[in-house]
Coordinates of C-alpha atoms in Angstrom, one line a residue:
X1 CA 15.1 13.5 -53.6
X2 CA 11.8 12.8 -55.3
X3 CA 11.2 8.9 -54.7
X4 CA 12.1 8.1 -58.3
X5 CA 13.4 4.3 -58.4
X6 CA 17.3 5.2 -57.7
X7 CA 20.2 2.7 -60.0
X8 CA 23.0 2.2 -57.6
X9 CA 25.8 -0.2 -58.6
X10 CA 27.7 -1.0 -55.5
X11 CA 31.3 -1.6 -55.5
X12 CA 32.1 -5.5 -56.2
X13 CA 28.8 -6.2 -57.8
X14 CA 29.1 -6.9 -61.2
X15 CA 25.6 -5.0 -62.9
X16 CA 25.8 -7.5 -65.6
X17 CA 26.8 -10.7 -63.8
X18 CA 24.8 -10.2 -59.9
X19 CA 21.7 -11.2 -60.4
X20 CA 21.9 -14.2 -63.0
X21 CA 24.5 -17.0 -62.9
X22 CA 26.7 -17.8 -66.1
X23 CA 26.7 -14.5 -67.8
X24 CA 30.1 -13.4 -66.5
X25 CA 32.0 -14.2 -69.5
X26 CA 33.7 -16.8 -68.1
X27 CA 38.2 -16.8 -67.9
X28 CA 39.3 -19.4 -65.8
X29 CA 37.2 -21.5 -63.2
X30 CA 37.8 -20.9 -59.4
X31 CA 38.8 -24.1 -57.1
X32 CA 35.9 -24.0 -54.0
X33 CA 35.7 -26.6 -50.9
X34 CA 33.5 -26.2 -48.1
X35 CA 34.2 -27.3 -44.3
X36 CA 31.2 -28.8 -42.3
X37 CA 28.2 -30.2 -44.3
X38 CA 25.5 -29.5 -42.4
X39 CA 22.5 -27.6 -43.5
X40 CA 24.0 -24.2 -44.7
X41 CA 26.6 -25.9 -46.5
X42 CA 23.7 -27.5 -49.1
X43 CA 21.5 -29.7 -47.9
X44 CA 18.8 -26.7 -46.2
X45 CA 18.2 -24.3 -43.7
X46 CA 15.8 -25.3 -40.6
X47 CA 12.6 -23.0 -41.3
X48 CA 10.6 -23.4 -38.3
X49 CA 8.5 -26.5 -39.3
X50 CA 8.3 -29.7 -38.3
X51 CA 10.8 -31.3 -40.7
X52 CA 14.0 -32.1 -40.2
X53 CA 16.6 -30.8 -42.6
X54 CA 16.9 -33.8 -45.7
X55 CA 18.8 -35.8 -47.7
X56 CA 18.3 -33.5 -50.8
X57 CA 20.4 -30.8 -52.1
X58 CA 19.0 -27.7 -51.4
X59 CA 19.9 -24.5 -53.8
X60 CA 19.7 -21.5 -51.1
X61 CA 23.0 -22.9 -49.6
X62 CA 27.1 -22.8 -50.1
X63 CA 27.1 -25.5 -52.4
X64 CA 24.1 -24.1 -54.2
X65 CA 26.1 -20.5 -54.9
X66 CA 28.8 -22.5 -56.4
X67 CA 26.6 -24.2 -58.6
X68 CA 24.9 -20.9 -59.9
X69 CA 28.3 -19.2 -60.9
X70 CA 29.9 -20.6 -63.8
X71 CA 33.4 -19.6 -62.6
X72 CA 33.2 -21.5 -59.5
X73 CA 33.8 -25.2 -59.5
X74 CA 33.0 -27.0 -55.6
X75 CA 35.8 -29.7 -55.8
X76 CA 35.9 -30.8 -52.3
X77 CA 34.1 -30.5 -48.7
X78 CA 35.3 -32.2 -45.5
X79 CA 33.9 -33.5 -42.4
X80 CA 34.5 -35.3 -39.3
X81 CA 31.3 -37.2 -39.6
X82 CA 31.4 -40.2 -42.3
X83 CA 27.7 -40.3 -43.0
X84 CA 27.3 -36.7 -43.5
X85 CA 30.2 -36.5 -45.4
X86 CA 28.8 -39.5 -48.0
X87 CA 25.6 -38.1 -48.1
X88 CA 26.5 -34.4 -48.7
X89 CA 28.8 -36.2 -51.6
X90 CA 25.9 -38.0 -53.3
X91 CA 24.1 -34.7 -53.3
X92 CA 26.3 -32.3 -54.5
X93 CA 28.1 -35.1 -56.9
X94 CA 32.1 -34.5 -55.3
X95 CA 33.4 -37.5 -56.1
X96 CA 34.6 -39.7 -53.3
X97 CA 37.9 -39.0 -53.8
X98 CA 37.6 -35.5 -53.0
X99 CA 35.7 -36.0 -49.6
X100 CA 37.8 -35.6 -46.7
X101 CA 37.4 -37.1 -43.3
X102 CA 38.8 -33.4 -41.4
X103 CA 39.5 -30.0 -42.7
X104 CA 43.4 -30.6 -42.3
X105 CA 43.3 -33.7 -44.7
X106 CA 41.1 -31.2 -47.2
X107 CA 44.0 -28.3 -46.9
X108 CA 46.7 -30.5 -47.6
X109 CA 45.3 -31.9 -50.9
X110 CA 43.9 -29.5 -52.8
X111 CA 44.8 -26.1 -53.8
X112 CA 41.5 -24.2 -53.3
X113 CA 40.2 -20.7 -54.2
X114 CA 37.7 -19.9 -52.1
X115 CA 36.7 -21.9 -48.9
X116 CA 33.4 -22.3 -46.8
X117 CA 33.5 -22.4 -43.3
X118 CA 29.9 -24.0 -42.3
X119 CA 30.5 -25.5 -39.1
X120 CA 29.3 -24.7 -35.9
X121 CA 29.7 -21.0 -34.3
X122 CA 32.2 -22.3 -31.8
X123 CA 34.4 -24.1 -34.4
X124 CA 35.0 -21.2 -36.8
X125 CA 38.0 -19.5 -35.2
X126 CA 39.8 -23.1 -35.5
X127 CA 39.0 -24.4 -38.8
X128 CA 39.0 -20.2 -40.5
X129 CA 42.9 -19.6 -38.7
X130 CA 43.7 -23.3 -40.1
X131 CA 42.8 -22.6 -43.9
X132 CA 43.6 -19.2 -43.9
X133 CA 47.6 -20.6 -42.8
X134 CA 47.3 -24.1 -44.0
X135 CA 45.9 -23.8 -46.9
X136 CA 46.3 -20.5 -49.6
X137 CA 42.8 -19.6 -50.6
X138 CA 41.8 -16.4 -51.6
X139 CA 38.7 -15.5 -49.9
X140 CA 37.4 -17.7 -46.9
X141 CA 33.6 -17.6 -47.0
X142 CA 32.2 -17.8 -43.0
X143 CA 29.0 -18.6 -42.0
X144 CA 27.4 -16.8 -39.4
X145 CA 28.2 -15.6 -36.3
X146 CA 31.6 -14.9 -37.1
X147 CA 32.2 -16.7 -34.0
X148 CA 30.9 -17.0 -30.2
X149 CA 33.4 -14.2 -28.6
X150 CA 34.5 -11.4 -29.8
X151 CA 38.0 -12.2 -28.6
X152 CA 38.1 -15.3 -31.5
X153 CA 36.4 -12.9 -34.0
X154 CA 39.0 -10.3 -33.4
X155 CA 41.5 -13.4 -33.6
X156 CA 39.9 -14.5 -37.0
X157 CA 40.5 -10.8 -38.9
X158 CA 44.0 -10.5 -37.7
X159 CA 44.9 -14.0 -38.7
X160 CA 43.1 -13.3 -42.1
X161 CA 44.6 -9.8 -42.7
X162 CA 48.3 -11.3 -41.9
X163 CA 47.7 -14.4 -44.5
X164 CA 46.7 -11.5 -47.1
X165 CA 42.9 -13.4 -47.6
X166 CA 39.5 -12.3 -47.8
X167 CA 37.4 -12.7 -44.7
X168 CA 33.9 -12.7 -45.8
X169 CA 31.0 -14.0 -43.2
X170 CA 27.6 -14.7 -44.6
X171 CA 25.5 -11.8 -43.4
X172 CA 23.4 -12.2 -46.4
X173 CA 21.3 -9.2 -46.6
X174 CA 24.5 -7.6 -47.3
X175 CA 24.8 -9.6 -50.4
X176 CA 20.8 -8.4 -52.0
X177 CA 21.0 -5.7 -54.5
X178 CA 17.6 -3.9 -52.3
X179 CA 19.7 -3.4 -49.6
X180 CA 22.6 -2.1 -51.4
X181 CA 19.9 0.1 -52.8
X182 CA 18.8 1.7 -49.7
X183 CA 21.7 1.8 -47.8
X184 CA 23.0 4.2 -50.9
X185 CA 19.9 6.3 -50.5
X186 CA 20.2 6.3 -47.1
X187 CA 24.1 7.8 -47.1
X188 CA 22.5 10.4 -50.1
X189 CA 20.4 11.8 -47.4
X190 CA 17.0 10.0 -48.9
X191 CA 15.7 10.3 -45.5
X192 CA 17.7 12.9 -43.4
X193 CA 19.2 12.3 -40.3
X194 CA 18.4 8.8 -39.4
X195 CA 17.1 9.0 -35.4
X196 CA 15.5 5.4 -34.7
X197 CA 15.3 2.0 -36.5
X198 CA 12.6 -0.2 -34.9
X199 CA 13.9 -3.8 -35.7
X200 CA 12.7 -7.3 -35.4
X201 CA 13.1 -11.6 -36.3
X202 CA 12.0 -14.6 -35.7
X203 CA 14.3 -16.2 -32.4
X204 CA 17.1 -16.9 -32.1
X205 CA 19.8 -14.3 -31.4
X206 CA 22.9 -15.6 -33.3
X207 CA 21.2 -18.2 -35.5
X208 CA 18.9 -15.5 -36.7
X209 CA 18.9 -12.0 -35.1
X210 CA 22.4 -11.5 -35.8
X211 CA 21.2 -10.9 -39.8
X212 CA 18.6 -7.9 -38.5
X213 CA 21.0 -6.2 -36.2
X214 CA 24.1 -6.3 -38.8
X215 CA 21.4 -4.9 -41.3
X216 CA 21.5 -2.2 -39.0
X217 CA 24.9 -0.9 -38.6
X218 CA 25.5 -1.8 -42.4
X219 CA 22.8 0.9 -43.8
X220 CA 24.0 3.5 -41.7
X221 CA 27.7 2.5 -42.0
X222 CA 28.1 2.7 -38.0
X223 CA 29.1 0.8 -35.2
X224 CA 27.2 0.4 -32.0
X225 CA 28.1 2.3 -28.5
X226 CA 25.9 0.9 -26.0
X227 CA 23.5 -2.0 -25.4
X228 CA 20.9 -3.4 -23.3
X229 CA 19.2 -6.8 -23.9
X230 CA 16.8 -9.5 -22.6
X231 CA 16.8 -13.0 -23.4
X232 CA 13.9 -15.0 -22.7
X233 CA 15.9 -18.7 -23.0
X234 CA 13.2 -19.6 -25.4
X235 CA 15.0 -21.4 -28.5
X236 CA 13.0 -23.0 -31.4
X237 CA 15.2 -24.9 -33.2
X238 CA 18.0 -26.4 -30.9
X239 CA 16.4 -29.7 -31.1
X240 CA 16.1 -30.4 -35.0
X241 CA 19.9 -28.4 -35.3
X242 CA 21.9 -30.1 -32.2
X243 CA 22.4 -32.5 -29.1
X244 CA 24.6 -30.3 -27.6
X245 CA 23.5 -27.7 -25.4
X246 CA 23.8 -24.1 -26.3
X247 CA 23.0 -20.8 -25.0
X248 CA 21.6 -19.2 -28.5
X249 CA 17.5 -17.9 -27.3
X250 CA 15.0 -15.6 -28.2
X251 CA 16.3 -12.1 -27.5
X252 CA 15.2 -8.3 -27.5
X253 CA 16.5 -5.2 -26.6
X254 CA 18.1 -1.9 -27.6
X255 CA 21.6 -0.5 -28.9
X256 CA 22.4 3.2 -29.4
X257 CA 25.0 3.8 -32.5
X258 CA 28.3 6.5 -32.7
X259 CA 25.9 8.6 -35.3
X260 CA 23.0 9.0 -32.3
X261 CA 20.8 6.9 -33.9
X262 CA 18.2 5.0 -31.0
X263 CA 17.7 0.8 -32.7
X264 CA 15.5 -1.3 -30.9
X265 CA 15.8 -5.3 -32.0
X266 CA 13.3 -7.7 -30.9
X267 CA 13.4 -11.4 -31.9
X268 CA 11.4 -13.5 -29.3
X269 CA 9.2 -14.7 -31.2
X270 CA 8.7 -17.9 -33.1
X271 CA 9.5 -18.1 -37.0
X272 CA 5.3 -19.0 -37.6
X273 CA 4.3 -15.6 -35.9
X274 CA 7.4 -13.3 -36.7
X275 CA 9.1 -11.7 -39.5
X276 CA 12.0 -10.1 -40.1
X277 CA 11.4 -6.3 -40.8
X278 CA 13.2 -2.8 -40.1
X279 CA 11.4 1.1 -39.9
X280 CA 14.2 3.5 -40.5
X281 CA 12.9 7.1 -39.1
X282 CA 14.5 9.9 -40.4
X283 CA 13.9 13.9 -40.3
X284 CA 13.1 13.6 -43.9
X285 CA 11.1 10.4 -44.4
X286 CA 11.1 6.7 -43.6
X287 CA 12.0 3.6 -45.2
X288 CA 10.4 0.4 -44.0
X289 CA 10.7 -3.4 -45.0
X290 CA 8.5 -5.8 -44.9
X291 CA 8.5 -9.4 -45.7
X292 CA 7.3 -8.0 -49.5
X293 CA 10.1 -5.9 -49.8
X294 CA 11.0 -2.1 -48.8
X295 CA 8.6 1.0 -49.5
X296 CA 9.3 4.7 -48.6
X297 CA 7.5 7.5 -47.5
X298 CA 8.8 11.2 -48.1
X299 CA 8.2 14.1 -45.5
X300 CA 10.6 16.5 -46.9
X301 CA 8.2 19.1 -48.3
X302 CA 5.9 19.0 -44.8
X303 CA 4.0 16.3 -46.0
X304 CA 4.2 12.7 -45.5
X305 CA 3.6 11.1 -48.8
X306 CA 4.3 7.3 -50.1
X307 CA 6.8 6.9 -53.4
X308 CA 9.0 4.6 -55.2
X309 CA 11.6 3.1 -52.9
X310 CA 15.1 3.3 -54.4
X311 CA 15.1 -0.6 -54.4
X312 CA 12.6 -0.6 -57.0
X313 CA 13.5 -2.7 -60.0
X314 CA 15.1 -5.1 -57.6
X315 CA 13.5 -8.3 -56.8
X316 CA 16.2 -10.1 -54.9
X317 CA 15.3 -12.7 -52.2
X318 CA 16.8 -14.9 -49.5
X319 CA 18.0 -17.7 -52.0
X320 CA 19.6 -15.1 -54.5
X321 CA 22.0 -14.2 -51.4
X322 CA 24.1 -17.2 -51.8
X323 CA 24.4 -16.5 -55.8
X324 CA 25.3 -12.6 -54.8
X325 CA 28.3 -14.1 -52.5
X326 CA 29.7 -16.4 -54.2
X327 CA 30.0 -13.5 -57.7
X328 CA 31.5 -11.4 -54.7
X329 CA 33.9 -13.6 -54.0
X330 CA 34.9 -14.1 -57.2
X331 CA 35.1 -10.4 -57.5
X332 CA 37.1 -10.4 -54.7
X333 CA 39.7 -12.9 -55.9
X334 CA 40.2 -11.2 -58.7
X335 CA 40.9 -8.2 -57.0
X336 CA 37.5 -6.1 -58.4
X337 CA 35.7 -5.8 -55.3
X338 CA 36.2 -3.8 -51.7
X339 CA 34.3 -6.8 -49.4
X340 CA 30.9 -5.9 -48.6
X341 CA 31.0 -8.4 -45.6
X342 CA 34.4 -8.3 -43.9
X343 CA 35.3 -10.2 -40.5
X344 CA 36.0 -7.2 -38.8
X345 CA 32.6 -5.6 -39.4
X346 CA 30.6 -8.8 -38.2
X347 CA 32.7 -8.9 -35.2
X348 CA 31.4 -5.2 -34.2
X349 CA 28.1 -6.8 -35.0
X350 CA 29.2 -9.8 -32.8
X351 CA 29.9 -6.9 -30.1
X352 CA 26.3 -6.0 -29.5
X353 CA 25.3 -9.8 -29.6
X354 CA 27.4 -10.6 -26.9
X355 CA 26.6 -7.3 -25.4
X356 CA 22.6 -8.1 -25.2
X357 CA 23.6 -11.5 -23.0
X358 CA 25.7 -9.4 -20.7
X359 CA 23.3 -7.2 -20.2
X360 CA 20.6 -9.6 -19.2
X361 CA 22.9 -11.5 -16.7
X362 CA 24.6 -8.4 -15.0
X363 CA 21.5 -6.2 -15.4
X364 CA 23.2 -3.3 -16.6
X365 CA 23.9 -1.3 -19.5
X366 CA 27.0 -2.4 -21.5
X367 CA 29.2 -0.2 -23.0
X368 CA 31.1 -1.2 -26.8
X369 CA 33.4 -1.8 -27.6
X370 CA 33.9 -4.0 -24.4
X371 CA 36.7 -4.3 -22.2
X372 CA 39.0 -7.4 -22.3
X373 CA 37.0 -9.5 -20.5
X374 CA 33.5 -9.0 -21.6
X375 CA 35.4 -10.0 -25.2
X376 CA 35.8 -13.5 -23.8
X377 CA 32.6 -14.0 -23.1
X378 CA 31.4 -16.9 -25.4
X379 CA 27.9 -17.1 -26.7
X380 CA 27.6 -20.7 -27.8
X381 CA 25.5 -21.4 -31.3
X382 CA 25.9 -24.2 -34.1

C-alpha cells in the first residue's frame, strides 16, 4: 500500500449520519433511560484535576449522545440516591415524573429502546440481567468494565444473547471513525505481520487502562493467551469518585495474543504526566498514536519512510465517542449494524484485566482464558 489516506466505512456506521447529529433523516424517535447518574451518565468525567465532578450537564456523556442524535429521545433515568437523581433531572430536563427512585421502578414504567447502564463496575451484572429480562429494550448500553469478574461478564452476554438484546459496553475508541480506520488497514496488511504493540494510560486499570488494552485486541481482531502484570496500588482518583474502598490502581505489564503478537501496557502513571498512546510494529511499517492522532511510517520497499495514515480525513475525538454510540445503537435497533462493542469481547478484555491482578498476587504467569476460579476473581471499580 502506498500511505494514501484510506476511506473505510465500517459495518454499522452510517457514512452520512456518524459524525454529525440530526442528519439521519429521521423515522421514528427511539425511547432511551439511563441507570445510575453519576458522572458518565451526563454530568462529567473526573480528568485528573482538582475539581470535583459538577452540577452541570456535561456533553461527552450518556445523556449527551442522546441529545446529539435526533432519533433518540432520554425519557427517564433512575437512581437510588434522591439528590442525584433531582439534580441529574434539572440538568438533563427529564421531568420529575419520569425519575425513578431504583432501576426496577424505571423497568416497570416505561417501555424503553435503548438503556444505559452507568453505575458502578460491581453493579452492572445486576441492574444489565434485570433490564435485559424486566424490561424489553433493544440494545443495553454498558459502561465500562463490563463488570469486575469475568464469571458476571460471561453471565451478562448469556443473559443478553437469551433475551435476544444488544450488549454494547462503552469501549469508546471502538466507536471513533480513526480507529475503525486503522484497524481496516491493519487487517489489509498496511503494516505486515503485526509482532509488538507498545501500549500505555494514565492510572487506573479498569477506570482507564481497560480502553488501551481493548484497543489492542480490537485492531488485530484477537484475543489474549497469556498475561503478566504489576500493580503498584497507586490510584488517583478514588477519592473525588468514591467512599468506598476499591482495588482499581495503577497497573503495567505484558499479554501475549493467539496471532503471536508481544503487547506491553503500562498505565502507572498519573493523568498530568501520562497519555494514552499505542506503537503498532509490523514487518512492513508502523502505525503509532499519539495524543494528536495516528501517523504511519512505511518500510515495505527497504526504507522506512513517513506517509498519510489511513485515518486521515478523520478528526474524531474523545467527546464524539458518545455521539458514534448512541448512532450505533440506533443502527443496531434497527437491525443495520453487526455491534462493534459486544459483551462478549469486553469480557475477553476483562480476562487480561483480571489476569494482570492475578499475576501480581500469585507471582506467576496467567494463562487465558482462565480456569473457573480465577473467573471469580472480582476486581472492584465504580
Amino acid at each position: 500500500m502506498s500511505g494514501a489516506a484510506t476511506h473505510v466505512t465500517t459495518p454499522g456506521f452510517r457514512e452520512a449520519n456518524i459524525h454529525a447529529a440530526g442528519t439521519r433523516g429521521s423515522r421514528m424517535t427511539y425511547r432511551a433511560g439511563i441507570v445510575g447518574t453519576g458522572g458518565v451518565a451526563g454530568m462529567g468525567i473526573y480528568d485528573g484535576s482538582d475539581e470535583d465532578i459538577g452540577d452541570d450537564p456535561v456533553d461527552a456523556s450518556h445523556a449527551g449522545g442522546y441529545a446529539a442524535v435526533d432519533d433518540v429521545e432520554l425519557v427517564a433515568v433512575a437512581d437510588i440516591d434522591d439528590d442525584a437523581l433531582d439534580r441529574f433531572g434539572r440538568a438533563w430536563n427529564v421531568p420529575e415524573d419520569n425519575r425513578y427512585l431504583g432501576h426496577e421502578a424505571m423497568l416497570a414504567a416505561e417501555e424503553l429502546d435503548i438503556v444505559s447502564v452507568c453505575t458502578p463496575s460491581m453493579l452492572h451484572r445486576e441492574h444489565v440481567e434485570d433490564i435485559a429480562t424486566m424490561g424489553d429494550p433493544d440494545v443495553i448500553w454498558c459502561e465500562k468494565p463490563v463488570a469486575c469478574s469475568v464469571t458476571d461478564a460471561e453471565s451478562m452476554v448469556v443473559t443478553c444473547e437469551g433475551a435476544g438484546v444488544e450488549l454494547v459496553v462503552n469501549h469508546s475508541h471502538r466507536f471513533l471513525r480513526q480507529n475503525q480506520a486503522v484497524k481496516a488497514a491493519i487487517q489489509d496488511g498496511l503494516v505486515g505481520d503485526v509482532q509488538s504493540i507498545t501500549s500505555g494510560s494514565p492510572m487506573e486499570l479498569l477506570r482507564v487502562g481497560t480502553h488501551v488494552v481493548d484497543l489492542s485486541l480490537y485492531l488485530l481482531d484477537a484475543r489474549a493467551r497469556l498475561v503478566a502484570g504489576h500493580v503498584t496500588g497507586a490510584n488517583q482518583a478514588a477519592e473525588h469518585l468514591t467512599d468506598d474502598e476499591i482495588d482499581d490502581a495503577a497497573t503495567g505489564g505484558f499479554f501475549t495474543l493467539d496471532s503471536g503478537t508481544f503487547v506491553t501496557y503500562d498505565g502507572t502513571a498519573r493523568r498530568d504526566v501520562a497519555t494514552f498512546h499505542h506503537r503498532i510494529n509490523g514487518t512492513e511499517g508502523r502505525l503509532v498514536r499519539a495524543e494528536d492522532g495516528w501517523r504511519y511510517w512505511d518500510s515495505s520497499g527497504g526504507s522506512h519512510e513517513e506517509r498519510k495514515p489511513p485515518t486521515d480525513g478523520y478528526d474524531d475525538d474523545h467527546e464524539q465517542s458518545f455521539v458514534n454510540a448512541v448512532s450505533h445503537a440506533v443502527d443496531l435497533v434497527e437491525g443495520q449494524a453487526a455491534n462493534v462493542s459486544p459483551g462478549r469481547e469486553a469480557a475477553e478484555t476483562l480476562e487480561v484485566l483480571v489476569g494482570f491482578y492475578v499475576s501480581h498476587y500469585t507471582g506467576g504467569q496467567v494463562s487465558l482464558p482462565p480456569d473457573r476460579p480465577l473467573k471469580d476473581v472480582a476486581i472492584t471499580s465504580w
